[in-house]
Amino acid sequence: MKRVIRLTGMLLLVGIIAVSCTSKKPEKTIESLKSAIIGETNANARYQAFSLKAAEEGYPNIAKMFLAATEAEAIHVKNHNAVLVKLGEEVFNPIAETPEVSTTEDNLQSAIDGETYEFTEIYPGFIPISIEEKVDGAVTTYTRAKYAEVNHAKLYAQTLEILREKGNDKEIASIWFVCPNCGNLFNDIEGLNHCPICGDNPETFLEF
Ligand code: FE2
Ligand code: FE2
């Protein structure tokens, strides 16, 4: 009889631990990760479409820049998903919205606006939630994505300025690089020792 009572008690304890673990799930962070993945997935699809449009309009260097940016956004999706999986969730792969495509000049402005929204509104809104819920992995992936988007917007703005001034993309870099760890984008890595966002070695960078 004593053994039965002891066993029942143990099972009850295991049950309580399981319930308390479940109730401690950082639900707000999980929700924000899924929302961030939707945003990054849409950005990925937009840049694919913008790359094709730039090539069609005779801007091969801008096409390459957008192609590299496509990969950068895919890296953000992958990094956010890695945190979701660590939290016990399934990998989240939403279907992207059909992108609105205009002229390359307008697409660049739209890309700048999209990135600016991400680094001024989305990630600064998500980071405090994950700090509060103590999900360090989410804080890291959001912070890295935020700084990568700042740099994306800066490079798109430079590109747009050159395109407007010259009417072509000949002065825009013909080779672009992406840090595979954080999605940072570069048009020049000469003399660079490490990725300024994540510290990765430039030898690992993807080339476009
Ligand atoms: Fe991104
Ligand atoms: Fe990096």
Tab-separated table of N, CA, C and O and ligand atoms in Angstrom, residues 36 39-41 43-44 47 69 72-77 80 115 118 123 144-146 148-149 152 182-183, ligand 1:
chain	number	residue	atom	x	y	z
A	36	ALA	N	7.739	37.798	-36.737
A	36	ALA	CA	8.997	38.233	-37.372
A	36	ALA	C	9.313	37.345	-38.579
A	36	ALA	O	9.773	37.835	-39.612
A	39	GLY	N	7.307	38.475	-41.521
A	39	GLY	CA	7.899	39.696	-42.097
A	39	GLY	C	9.132	39.394	-42.936
A	39	GLY	O	9.283	39.912	-44.053
A	40	GLU	N	10.000	38.535	-42.417
A	40	GLU	CA	11.245	38.205	-43.127
A	40	GLU	C	10.958	37.378	-44.383
A	40	GLU	O	11.633	37.521	-45.400
A	41	THR	N	9.959	36.507	-44.296
A	41	THR	CA	9.577	35.679	-45.456
A	41	THR	C	9.039	36.568	-46.575
A	41	THR	O	9.364	36.379	-47.753
A	43	ALA	N	9.789	39.763	-46.960
A	43	ALA	CA	10.931	40.551	-47.463
A	43	ALA	C	11.735	39.707	-48.458
A	43	ALA	O	12.138	40.188	-49.522
A	44	ASN	N	11.931	38.443	-48.129
A	44	ASN	CA	12.660	37.524	-49.012
A	44	ASN	C	11.972	37.452	-50.385
A	44	ASN	O	12.627	37.575	-51.423
A	47	TYR	N	12.348	40.787	-52.375
A	47	TYR	CA	13.672	41.007	-52.956
A	47	TYR	C	13.945	40.076	-54.139
A	47	TYR	O	14.641	40.453	-55.073
A	69	ALA	N	20.371	40.217	-50.847
A	69	ALA	CA	19.432	40.581	-49.765
A	69	ALA	C	18.399	39.478	-49.545
A	69	ALA	O	17.964	39.238	-48.412
A	72	ALA	N	19.966	37.167	-47.300
A	72	ALA	CA	20.066	37.755	-45.950
A	72	ALA	C	18.757	37.548	-45.189
A	72	ALA	O	18.755	37.183	-44.003
A	73	GLU	N	17.638	37.768	-45.866
A	73	GLU	CA	16.332	37.612	-45.194
A	73	GLU	C	16.053	36.144	-44.888
A	73	GLU	O	15.451	35.824	-43.850
A	74	ALA	N	16.512	35.262	-45.764
A	74	ALA	CA	16.345	33.816	-45.506
A	74	ALA	C	17.145	33.414	-44.261
A	74	ALA	O	16.708	32.555	-43.482
A	75	ILE	N	18.290	34.058	-44.059
A	75	ILE	CA	19.108	33.785	-42.865
A	75	ILE	C	18.357	34.247	-41.604
A	75	ILE	O	18.368	33.565	-40.582
A	76	HIS	N	17.674	35.383	-41.706
A	76	HIS	CA	16.882	35.846	-40.542
A	76	HIS	C	15.769	34.856	-40.227
A	76	HIS	O	15.520	34.553	-39.060
A	77	VAL	N	15.124	34.337	-41.257
A	77	VAL	CA	14.065	33.329	-41.050
A	77	VAL	C	14.663	32.102	-40.342
A	77	VAL	O	14.105	31.600	-39.359
A	80	HIS	N	15.560	32.908	-36.632
A	80	HIS	CA	14.355	33.027	-35.783
A	80	HIS	C	13.767	31.630	-35.544
A	80	HIS	O	13.320	31.313	-34.440
A	115	GLU	N	12.540	48.111	-44.617
A	115	GLU	CA	13.634	47.871	-43.659
A	115	GLU	C	13.544	48.856	-42.487
A	115	GLU	O	13.751	48.478	-41.335
A	118	GLU	N	11.083	47.769	-40.053
A	118	GLU	CA	11.590	46.635	-39.257
A	118	GLU	C	12.517	47.112	-38.135
A	118	GLU	O	12.402	46.647	-37.007
A	123	TYR	N	11.455	45.249	-34.560
A	123	TYR	CA	12.432	44.666	-33.625
A	123	TYR	C	12.556	45.445	-32.312
A	123	TYR	O	12.607	44.814	-31.253
A	144	ARG	N	20.441	41.208	-33.833
A	144	ARG	CA	21.271	41.065	-35.040
A	144	ARG	C	20.482	41.428	-36.295
A	144	ARG	O	20.995	42.106	-37.185
A	145	ALA	N	19.236	40.941	-36.358
A	145	ALA	CA	18.397	41.241	-37.537
A	145	ALA	C	18.170	42.748	-37.622
A	145	ALA	O	18.256	43.339	-38.699
A	146	LYS	N	17.934	43.385	-36.487
A	146	LYS	CA	17.695	44.831	-36.467
A	146	LYS	C	18.881	45.588	-37.075
A	146	LYS	O	18.712	46.424	-37.955
A	148	ALA	N	21.226	44.385	-38.997
A	148	ALA	CA	21.384	44.016	-40.415
A	148	ALA	C	20.419	44.848	-41.267
A	148	ALA	O	20.800	45.352	-42.328
A	149	GLU	N	19.185	45.050	-40.783
A	149	GLU	CA	18.199	45.834	-41.553
A	149	GLU	C	18.639	47.301	-41.656
A	149	GLU	O	18.408	47.942	-42.676
A	152	HIS	N	21.068	47.216	-44.416
A	152	HIS	CA	20.387	47.006	-45.706
A	152	HIS	C	19.818	48.347	-46.201
A	152	HIS	O	20.027	48.733	-47.349
A	182	CYS	N	24.489	36.261	-39.656
A	182	CYS	CA	23.540	37.290	-39.208
A	182	CYS	C	22.790	37.991	-40.341
A	182	CYS	O	21.927	38.814	-40.075
A	183	GLY	N	23.153	37.700	-41.601
A	183	GLY	CA	22.449	38.344	-42.717
A	183	GLY	C	22.897	39.763	-42.990
A	183	GLY	O	22.199	40.509	-43.687
B	1	FE2	FE	15.627	40.679	-42.274
